[in-house]
């Protein structure tokens, strides 16, 4: 994914769900490699939908989504999934942890479902280091049903960061945390992004954190631009 300065490029995108009224129009949007961009906007405005389109979880009816020079919107379902697992660290708003696995196995899960990621002793060590950094090292053997919301969130962040993805999509990753942990999570996300020359797109409601980002995309402006 290196060597190109544009990491995300969206053009003439039109998306609607199979059911319901919601419609998302994005004439153009791009993120350069290394950028740390916040996405803000009211609940229901389509922030999660946008991240799903970038990650290839959803597919637009019209237009293109290009991630690291790959036309993700044209890939088959299987190829989009592999691309996502190997290139994108996604911290889901609802965590998407597997309740039949303990925290450690959740964090290592991406390595067990694709051949593109190789699970080594070093990776297992790094998983423990990440968990320590997020103060959940003592929870690695617990099942996720036995965790608080904040602990689940930190487990989801560990899982997203472990493969050192070039693109990190974080959907309200600081939402369930106390102020001290919010700052810590953002420090950790930024550290990971900066040390790997990665790119971060983070949905947040924490307006006090916005000055730390390079740029803010306000979904309201975005949508009125789209409507214009
Ligand atoms: P945000 O993350 O900004 O709160 P979302 O992207 O989750 O907003 O949702 C945007 C809109 O799309 C909302 O009106 C929501 O109800 C609707 N929506 C989300 N998922 C689906 C779905 N699977 N089917 C139909 N409508 C959906
Ligand atoms: Mg959302």
Short mmCIF file of C-alpha atoms and ligand atoms in Angstrom, two decimals:
data_model
loop_
_atom_site.label_atom_id
_atom_site.label_comp_id
_atom_site.label_asym_id
_atom_site.label_seq_id
_atom_site.Cartn_x
_atom_site.Cartn_y
_atom_site.Cartn_z
CA UNK A 1 0.00 0.00 0.00
CA UNK A 2 3.01 2.31 0.13
CA UNK A 3 4.39 4.52 -2.58
CA UNK A 4 1.17 6.28 -3.47
CA UNK A 5 0.08 9.51 -1.88
CA UNK A 6 -3.66 8.90 -2.16
CA UNK A 7 -4.97 6.16 0.08
CA UNK A 8 -8.72 6.66 -0.24
CA UNK A 9 -10.44 8.06 -3.30
CA UNK A 10 -14.19 8.18 -3.72
CA UNK A 11 -15.86 9.46 -6.89
CA UNK A 12 -19.51 9.95 -7.83
CA UNK A 13 -20.65 7.56 -5.16
CA UNK A 14 -24.34 6.82 -4.74
CA UNK A 15 -25.48 4.40 -2.09
CA UNK A 16 -28.78 3.30 -0.61
CA UNK A 17 -29.72 0.32 1.51
CA UNK A 18 -32.07 -2.27 0.12
CA UNK A 19 -34.73 -1.14 2.57
CA UNK A 20 -35.44 2.33 3.89
CA UNK A 21 -35.14 5.90 2.70
CA UNK A 22 -31.49 6.58 3.47
CA UNK A 23 -29.37 7.75 0.57
CA UNK A 24 -25.72 8.76 0.54
CA UNK A 25 -24.20 10.84 -2.26
CA UNK A 26 -20.49 11.63 -2.28
CA UNK A 27 -19.27 13.44 -5.41
CA UNK A 28 -15.64 13.28 -4.30
CA UNK A 29 -13.58 12.53 -1.24
CA UNK A 30 -9.93 11.66 -0.85
CA UNK A 31 -7.42 10.99 1.91
CA UNK A 32 -3.66 11.23 1.47
CA UNK A 33 -1.28 8.72 2.99
CA UNK A 34 -0.33 9.69 6.53
CA UNK A 35 -3.37 11.90 7.09
CA UNK A 36 -5.30 11.71 10.34
CA UNK A 37 -8.85 12.77 9.60
CA UNK A 38 -11.85 12.99 11.92
CA UNK A 39 -15.41 12.48 10.70
CA UNK A 40 -18.17 14.21 12.63
CA UNK A 41 -21.90 14.47 12.05
CA UNK A 42 -25.22 13.72 13.71
CA UNK A 43 -26.39 10.22 14.46
CA UNK A 44 -27.95 8.63 11.38
CA UNK A 45 -26.15 10.89 8.90
CA UNK A 46 -24.23 7.98 7.35
CA UNK A 47 -20.81 7.94 9.04
CA UNK A 48 -20.79 4.19 9.65
CA UNK A 49 -22.19 3.64 6.15
CA UNK A 50 -19.24 5.59 4.72
CA UNK A 51 -16.70 3.49 6.64
CA UNK A 52 -18.44 0.30 5.47
CA UNK A 53 -18.20 1.49 1.86
CA UNK A 54 -14.49 2.27 2.23
CA UNK A 55 -13.84 -1.09 3.90
CA UNK A 56 -15.77 -2.90 1.16
CA UNK A 57 -18.35 -4.25 3.61
CA UNK A 58 -20.97 -2.47 1.50
CA UNK A 59 -20.85 -1.73 -2.17
CA UNK A 60 -22.12 1.47 -3.84
CA UNK A 61 -24.84 1.26 -6.50
CA UNK A 62 -22.90 3.85 -8.50
CA UNK A 63 -19.46 5.42 -8.44
CA UNK A 64 -16.10 4.14 -7.28
CA UNK A 65 -14.23 3.51 -4.06
CA UNK A 66 -10.48 3.16 -4.50
CA UNK A 67 -8.27 2.17 -1.58
CA UNK A 68 -4.51 2.13 -2.15
CA UNK A 69 -4.95 2.01 -5.91
CA UNK A 70 -7.29 -0.95 -5.70
CA UNK A 71 -10.79 -0.48 -7.06
CA UNK A 72 -12.41 -2.08 -4.03
CA UNK A 73 -15.95 -1.34 -5.23
CA UNK A 74 -15.37 -3.63 -8.23
CA UNK A 75 -14.04 -6.61 -6.23
CA UNK A 76 -16.05 -9.74 -5.55
CA UNK A 77 -17.30 -10.32 -2.00
CA UNK A 78 -14.47 -12.75 -1.18
CA UNK A 79 -11.79 -10.45 -2.56
CA UNK A 80 -13.17 -7.43 -0.67
CA UNK A 81 -13.08 -9.46 2.53
CA UNK A 82 -9.46 -10.56 2.03
CA UNK A 83 -8.44 -7.05 1.07
CA UNK A 84 -10.08 -5.70 4.22
CA UNK A 85 -8.51 -8.24 6.57
CA UNK A 86 -5.01 -7.67 5.23
CA UNK A 87 -5.02 -3.92 4.59
CA UNK A 88 -7.56 -2.25 6.83
CA UNK A 89 -7.82 -2.10 10.61
CA UNK A 90 -11.48 -1.53 11.36
CA UNK A 91 -12.62 -0.67 14.87
CA UNK A 92 -16.36 -1.29 14.63
CA UNK A 93 -18.84 0.89 16.48
CA UNK A 94 -20.41 -2.25 17.98
CA UNK A 95 -16.98 -3.98 18.33
CA UNK A 96 -17.99 -7.21 16.55
CA UNK A 97 -16.12 -9.39 19.00
CA UNK A 98 -16.91 -13.11 18.91
CA UNK A 99 -18.53 -14.17 22.17
CA UNK A 100 -17.35 -17.80 21.91
CA UNK A 101 -13.70 -16.72 21.90
CA UNK A 102 -11.67 -15.21 24.71
CA UNK A 103 -10.07 -11.78 24.32
CA UNK A 104 -6.74 -13.14 23.12
CA UNK A 105 -8.35 -15.34 20.46
CA UNK A 106 -10.50 -12.41 19.34
CA UNK A 107 -7.39 -10.26 18.90
CA UNK A 108 -5.63 -13.03 16.94
CA UNK A 109 -8.74 -13.99 14.95
CA UNK A 110 -7.81 -12.17 11.68
CA UNK A 111 -4.67 -14.33 11.54
CA UNK A 112 -6.74 -17.49 11.74
CA UNK A 113 -9.16 -16.67 8.94
CA UNK A 114 -6.81 -15.61 6.16
CA UNK A 115 -3.61 -17.11 4.81
CA UNK A 116 -2.39 -13.63 3.96
CA UNK A 117 -1.57 -12.99 7.65
CA UNK A 118 0.96 -15.28 9.32
CA UNK A 119 0.62 -15.92 13.02
CA UNK A 120 4.08 -16.08 14.60
CA UNK A 121 5.41 -16.02 18.14
CA UNK A 122 6.38 -12.39 17.51
CA UNK A 123 2.81 -11.49 16.59
CA UNK A 124 1.53 -13.21 19.74
CA UNK A 125 4.01 -11.16 21.77
CA UNK A 126 2.91 -7.96 20.09
CA UNK A 127 -0.72 -8.81 20.85
CA UNK A 128 0.20 -8.98 24.53
CA UNK A 129 2.12 -5.70 24.32
CA UNK A 130 -0.82 -3.96 22.67
CA UNK A 131 -3.17 -5.37 25.31
CA UNK A 132 -0.82 -4.10 28.03
CA UNK A 133 -0.69 -0.67 26.44
CA UNK A 134 -4.48 -0.59 26.56
CA UNK A 135 -4.56 -2.03 30.09
CA UNK A 136 -6.46 -5.21 29.24
CA UNK A 137 -3.51 -7.66 29.52
CA UNK A 138 -5.18 -9.20 32.58
CA UNK A 139 -8.37 -9.82 30.57
CA UNK A 140 -6.83 -11.88 27.74
CA UNK A 141 -8.32 -15.17 28.99
CA UNK A 142 -11.79 -13.74 29.60
CA UNK A 143 -14.70 -14.26 27.29
CA UNK A 144 -15.94 -11.04 25.79
CA UNK A 145 -19.34 -11.34 27.50
CA UNK A 146 -17.48 -10.77 30.78
CA UNK A 147 -16.03 -7.42 29.75
CA UNK A 148 -17.23 -3.86 30.28
CA UNK A 149 -18.07 -1.76 27.21
CA UNK A 150 -14.76 0.10 27.53
CA UNK A 151 -12.82 -3.17 27.79
CA UNK A 152 -14.59 -4.58 24.72
CA UNK A 153 -13.72 -1.45 22.85
CA UNK A 154 -10.06 -1.74 23.78
CA UNK A 155 -10.02 -5.42 22.71
CA UNK A 156 -11.50 -4.38 19.35
CA UNK A 157 -8.80 -1.73 18.98
CA UNK A 158 -6.04 -4.30 19.71
CA UNK A 159 -7.48 -6.60 17.05
CA UNK A 160 -7.58 -3.78 14.49
CA UNK A 161 -4.02 -2.61 15.17
CA UNK A 162 -2.25 -5.98 15.42
CA UNK A 163 -1.69 -6.53 11.66
CA UNK A 164 -0.22 -2.99 11.41
CA UNK A 165 -2.68 -1.99 8.70
CA UNK A 166 -1.91 0.90 6.38
CA UNK A 167 -5.43 2.23 6.82
CA UNK A 168 -7.22 2.43 10.13
CA UNK A 169 -10.97 3.08 10.19
CA UNK A 170 -12.20 3.80 13.69
CA UNK A 171 -15.93 4.14 14.32
CA UNK A 172 -16.37 6.06 17.56
CA UNK A 173 -13.40 4.23 19.05
CA UNK A 174 -13.27 6.61 22.00
CA UNK A 175 -17.04 6.60 22.54
CA UNK A 176 -17.35 4.38 25.60
CA UNK A 177 -14.25 5.49 27.44
CA UNK A 178 -13.52 7.81 30.33
CA UNK A 179 -11.52 10.98 29.54
CA UNK A 180 -8.17 9.50 30.57
CA UNK A 181 -8.67 6.42 28.40
CA UNK A 182 -9.94 8.55 25.49
CA UNK A 183 -6.66 10.41 25.42
CA UNK A 184 -4.72 7.15 25.74
CA UNK A 185 -6.61 5.45 22.91
CA UNK A 186 -6.03 8.39 20.63
CA UNK A 187 -2.32 8.44 21.59
CA UNK A 188 -2.09 4.75 20.72
CA UNK A 189 -3.96 5.13 17.43
CA UNK A 190 -1.79 8.11 16.45
CA UNK A 191 1.42 6.32 17.49
CA UNK A 192 0.50 3.37 15.28
CA UNK A 193 -0.43 5.59 12.37
CA UNK A 194 2.72 7.70 12.60
CA UNK A 195 5.18 4.86 13.09
CA UNK A 196 3.88 2.93 10.06
CA UNK A 197 3.13 5.95 7.89
CA UNK A 198 -0.47 4.74 7.92
CA UNK A 199 -3.66 6.73 7.46
CA UNK A 200 -6.46 7.21 9.98
CA UNK A 201 -10.12 7.99 9.39
CA UNK A 202 -11.91 8.24 12.71
CA UNK A 203 -15.56 8.93 13.43
CA UNK A 204 -15.84 10.76 16.72
CA UNK A 205 -18.28 12.71 18.87
CA UNK A 206 -15.50 13.98 21.10
CA UNK A 207 -15.12 17.52 19.89
CA UNK A 208 -12.32 18.20 22.37
CA UNK A 209 -10.18 15.69 20.46
CA UNK A 210 -10.66 17.36 17.05
CA UNK A 211 -7.68 19.75 17.25
CA UNK A 212 -5.41 16.70 17.33
CA UNK A 213 -6.46 15.65 13.82
CA UNK A 214 -5.01 17.07 10.58
CA UNK A 215 -8.47 17.71 9.20
CA UNK A 216 -12.14 17.30 10.03
CA UNK A 217 -14.84 16.13 7.63
CA UNK A 218 -18.20 17.39 8.85
CA UNK A 219 -20.86 15.11 7.51
CA UNK A 220 -23.41 17.89 7.39
CA UNK A 221 -21.25 20.04 5.07
CA UNK A 222 -20.43 16.99 3.13
CA UNK A 223 -24.04 16.08 2.57
CA UNK A 224 -25.13 19.60 1.70
CA UNK A 225 -22.26 19.77 -0.80
CA UNK A 226 -23.55 16.51 -2.18
CA UNK A 227 -27.04 17.95 -2.45
CA UNK A 228 -25.81 21.14 -4.17
P1 LIG B 1 -24.28 7.11 11.62
O1 LIG B 1 -23.14 6.17 11.74
O2 LIG B 1 -23.90 8.47 11.11
O3 LIG B 1 -25.06 7.22 12.92
P2 LIG B 1 -25.37 5.10 9.82
O4 LIG B 1 -24.43 5.09 8.69
O5 LIG B 1 -25.27 3.99 10.81
O6 LIG B 1 -25.31 6.53 10.56
O7 LIG B 1 -26.84 5.09 9.26
C1 LIG B 1 -27.28 6.00 8.26
C2 LIG B 1 -28.75 5.72 7.97
O8 LIG B 1 -28.89 4.46 7.33
C3 LIG B 1 -29.65 5.69 9.20
O9 LIG B 1 -30.86 6.31 8.86
C4 LIG B 1 -29.84 4.20 9.43
O10 LIG B 1 -31.07 3.96 10.05
C5 LIG B 1 -29.80 3.64 8.04
N1 LIG B 1 -29.30 2.26 7.99
C6 LIG B 1 -28.18 1.78 8.56
N2 LIG B 1 -28.00 0.47 8.28
C7 LIG B 1 -29.07 0.11 7.53
C8 LIG B 1 -29.48 -1.12 6.90
N3 LIG B 1 -28.75 -2.24 7.01
N4 LIG B 1 -30.63 -1.11 6.20
C9 LIG B 1 -31.38 0.01 6.06
N5 LIG B 1 -31.04 1.20 6.61
C10 LIG B 1 -29.90 1.26 7.33
MG1 LIG B 2 -22.38 5.09 13.30
#
